[in-house]
mmCIF file with all atom_site columns, C-alpha atoms in Angstrom:
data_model
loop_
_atom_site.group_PDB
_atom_site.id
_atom_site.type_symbol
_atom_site.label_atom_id
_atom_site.label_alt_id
_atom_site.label_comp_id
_atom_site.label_asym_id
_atom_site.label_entity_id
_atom_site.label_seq_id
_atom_site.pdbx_PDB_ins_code
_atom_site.Cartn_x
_atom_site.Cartn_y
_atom_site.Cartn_z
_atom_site.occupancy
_atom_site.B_iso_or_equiv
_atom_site.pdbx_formal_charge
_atom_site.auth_seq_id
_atom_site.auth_comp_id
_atom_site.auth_asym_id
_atom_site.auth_atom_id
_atom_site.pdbx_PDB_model_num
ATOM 1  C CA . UNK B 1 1  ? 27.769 -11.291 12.959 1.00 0.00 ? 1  UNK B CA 1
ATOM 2  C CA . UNK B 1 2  ? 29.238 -9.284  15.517 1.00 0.00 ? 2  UNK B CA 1
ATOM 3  C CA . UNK B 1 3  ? 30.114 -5.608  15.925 1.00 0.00 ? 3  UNK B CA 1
ATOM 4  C CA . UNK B 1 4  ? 33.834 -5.778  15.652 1.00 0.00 ? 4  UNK B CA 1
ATOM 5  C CA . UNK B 1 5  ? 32.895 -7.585  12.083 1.00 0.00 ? 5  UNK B CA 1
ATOM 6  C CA . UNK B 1 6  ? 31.032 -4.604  10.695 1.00 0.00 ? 6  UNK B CA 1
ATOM 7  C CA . UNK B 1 7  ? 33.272 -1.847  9.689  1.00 0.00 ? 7  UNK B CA 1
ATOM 8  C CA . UNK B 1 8  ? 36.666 -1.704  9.266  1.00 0.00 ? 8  UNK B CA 1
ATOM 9  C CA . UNK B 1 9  ? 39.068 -0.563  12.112 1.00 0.00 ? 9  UNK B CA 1
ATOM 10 C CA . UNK B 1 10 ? 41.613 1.428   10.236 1.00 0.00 ? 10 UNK B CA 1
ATOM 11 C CA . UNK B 1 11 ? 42.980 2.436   6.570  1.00 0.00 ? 11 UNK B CA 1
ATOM 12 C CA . UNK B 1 12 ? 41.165 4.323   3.647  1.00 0.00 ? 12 UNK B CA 1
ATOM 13 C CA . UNK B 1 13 ? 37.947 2.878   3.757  1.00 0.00 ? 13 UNK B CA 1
ATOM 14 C CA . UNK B 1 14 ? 36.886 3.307   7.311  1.00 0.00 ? 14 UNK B CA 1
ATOM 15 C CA . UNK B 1 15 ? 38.083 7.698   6.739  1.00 0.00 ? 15 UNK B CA 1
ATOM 16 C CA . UNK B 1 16 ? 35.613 7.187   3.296  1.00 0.00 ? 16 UNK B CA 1
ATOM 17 C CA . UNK B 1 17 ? 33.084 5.687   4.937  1.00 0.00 ? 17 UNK B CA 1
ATOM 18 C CA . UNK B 1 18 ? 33.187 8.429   7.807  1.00 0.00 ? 18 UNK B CA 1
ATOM 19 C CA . UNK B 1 19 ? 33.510 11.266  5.301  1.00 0.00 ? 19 UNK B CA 1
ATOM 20 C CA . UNK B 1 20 ? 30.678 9.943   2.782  1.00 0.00 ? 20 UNK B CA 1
ATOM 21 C CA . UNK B 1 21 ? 28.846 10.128  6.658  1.00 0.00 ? 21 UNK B CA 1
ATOM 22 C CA . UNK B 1 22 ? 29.194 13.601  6.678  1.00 0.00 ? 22 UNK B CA 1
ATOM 23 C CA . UNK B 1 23 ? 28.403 14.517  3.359  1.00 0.00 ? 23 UNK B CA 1
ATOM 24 C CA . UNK B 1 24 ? 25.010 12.492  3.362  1.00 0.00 ? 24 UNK B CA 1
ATOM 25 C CA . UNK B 1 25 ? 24.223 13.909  7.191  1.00 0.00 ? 25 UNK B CA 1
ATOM 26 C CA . UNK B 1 26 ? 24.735 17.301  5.847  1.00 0.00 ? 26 UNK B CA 1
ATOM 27 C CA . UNK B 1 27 ? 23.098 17.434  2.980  1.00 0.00 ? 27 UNK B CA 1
ATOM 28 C CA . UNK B 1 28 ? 20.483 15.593  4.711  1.00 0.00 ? 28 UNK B CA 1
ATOM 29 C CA . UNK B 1 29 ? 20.276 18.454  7.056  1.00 0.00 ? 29 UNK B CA 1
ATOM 30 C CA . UNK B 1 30 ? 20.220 21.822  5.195  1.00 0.00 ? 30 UNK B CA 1
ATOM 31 C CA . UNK B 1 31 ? 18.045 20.073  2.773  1.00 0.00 ? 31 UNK B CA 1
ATOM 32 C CA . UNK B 1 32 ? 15.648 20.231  5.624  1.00 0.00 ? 32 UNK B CA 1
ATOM 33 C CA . UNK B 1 33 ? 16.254 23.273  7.370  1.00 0.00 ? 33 UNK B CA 1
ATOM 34 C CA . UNK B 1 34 ? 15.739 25.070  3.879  1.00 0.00 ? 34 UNK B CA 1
ATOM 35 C CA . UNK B 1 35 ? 12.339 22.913  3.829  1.00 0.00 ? 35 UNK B CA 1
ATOM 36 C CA . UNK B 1 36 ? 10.872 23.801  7.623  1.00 0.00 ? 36 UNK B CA 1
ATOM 37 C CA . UNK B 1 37 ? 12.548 26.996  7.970  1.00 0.00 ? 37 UNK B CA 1
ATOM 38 C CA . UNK B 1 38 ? 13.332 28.860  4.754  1.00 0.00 ? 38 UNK B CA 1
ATOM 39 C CA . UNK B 1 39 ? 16.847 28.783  5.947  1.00 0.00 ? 39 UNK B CA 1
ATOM 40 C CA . UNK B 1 40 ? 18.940 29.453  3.014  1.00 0.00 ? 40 UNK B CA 1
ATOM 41 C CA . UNK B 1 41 ? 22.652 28.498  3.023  1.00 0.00 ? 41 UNK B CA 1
ATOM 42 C CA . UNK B 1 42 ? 25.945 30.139  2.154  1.00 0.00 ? 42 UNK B CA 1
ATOM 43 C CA . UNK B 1 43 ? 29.233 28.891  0.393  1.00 0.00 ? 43 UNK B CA 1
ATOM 44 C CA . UNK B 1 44 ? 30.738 29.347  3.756  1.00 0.00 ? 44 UNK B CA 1
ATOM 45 C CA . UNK B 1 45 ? 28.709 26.572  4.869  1.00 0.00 ? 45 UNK B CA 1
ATOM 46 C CA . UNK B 1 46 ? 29.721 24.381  2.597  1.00 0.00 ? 46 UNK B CA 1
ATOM 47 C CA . UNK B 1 47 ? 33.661 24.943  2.662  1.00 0.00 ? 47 UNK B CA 1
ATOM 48 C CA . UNK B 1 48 ? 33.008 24.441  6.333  1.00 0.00 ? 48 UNK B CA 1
ATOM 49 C CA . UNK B 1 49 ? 31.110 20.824  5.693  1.00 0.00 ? 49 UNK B CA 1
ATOM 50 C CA . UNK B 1 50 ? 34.630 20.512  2.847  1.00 0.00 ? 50 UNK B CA 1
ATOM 51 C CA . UNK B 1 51 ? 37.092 21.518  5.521  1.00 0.00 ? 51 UNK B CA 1
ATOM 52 C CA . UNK B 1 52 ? 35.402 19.003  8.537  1.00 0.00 ? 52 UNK B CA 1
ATOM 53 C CA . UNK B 1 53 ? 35.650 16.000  5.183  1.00 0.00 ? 53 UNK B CA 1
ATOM 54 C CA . UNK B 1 54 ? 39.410 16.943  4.422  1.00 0.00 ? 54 UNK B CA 1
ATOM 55 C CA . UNK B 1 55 ? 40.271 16.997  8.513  1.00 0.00 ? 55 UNK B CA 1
ATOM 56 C CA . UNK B 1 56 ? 39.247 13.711  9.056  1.00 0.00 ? 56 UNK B CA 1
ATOM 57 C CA . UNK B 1 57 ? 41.078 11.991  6.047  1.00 0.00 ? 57 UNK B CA 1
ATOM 58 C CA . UNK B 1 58 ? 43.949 13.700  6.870  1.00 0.00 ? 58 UNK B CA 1
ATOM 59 C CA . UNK B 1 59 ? 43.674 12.793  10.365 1.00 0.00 ? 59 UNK B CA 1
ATOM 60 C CA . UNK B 1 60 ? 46.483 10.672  11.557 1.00 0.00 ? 60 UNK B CA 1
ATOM 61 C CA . UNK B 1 61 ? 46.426 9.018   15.167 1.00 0.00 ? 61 UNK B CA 1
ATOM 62 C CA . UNK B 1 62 ? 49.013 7.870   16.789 1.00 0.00 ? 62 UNK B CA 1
ATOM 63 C CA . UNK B 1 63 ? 49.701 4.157   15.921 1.00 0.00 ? 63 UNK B CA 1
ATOM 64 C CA . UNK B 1 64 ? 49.836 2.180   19.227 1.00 0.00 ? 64 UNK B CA 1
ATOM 65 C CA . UNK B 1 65 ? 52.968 -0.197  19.143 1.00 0.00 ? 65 UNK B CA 1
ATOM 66 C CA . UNK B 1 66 ? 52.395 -3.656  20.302 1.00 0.00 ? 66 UNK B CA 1
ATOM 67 C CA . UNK B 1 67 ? 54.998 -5.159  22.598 1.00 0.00 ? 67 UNK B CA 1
#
């Protein structure tokens, strides 16, 4: 198996894999800065973490046209 065989390249499920990425990452995180630091977080921070998911499944790059 190589790495071009592992994820997908474009469509739906690569943007759901990315964004279920940055839920898990960021829950990961404030779960343990409220563990090692008492940090406690906001509602900001999580429209910010809502915002960052919603960006990058609307994002839409430019679609290279083969000649």
């Amino acid at each position: 198996m190589i790495k071009q065989e592992l994820g997908p390249k474009e469509g739906k499920l690569k943007k759901g894999l990315i964004v279920l990425a940055i839920v898990i990452a960021s829950a990961l995180l404030i779960i343990l800065l409220e563990e090692k630091t008492d940090f406690k977080h906001t509602k900001k921070l999580t429209f910010v973490i809502a915002f960052a998911c919603i960006a990058v499944w609307l994002y839409q790059p430019n679609k290279k046209e083969k000649a």
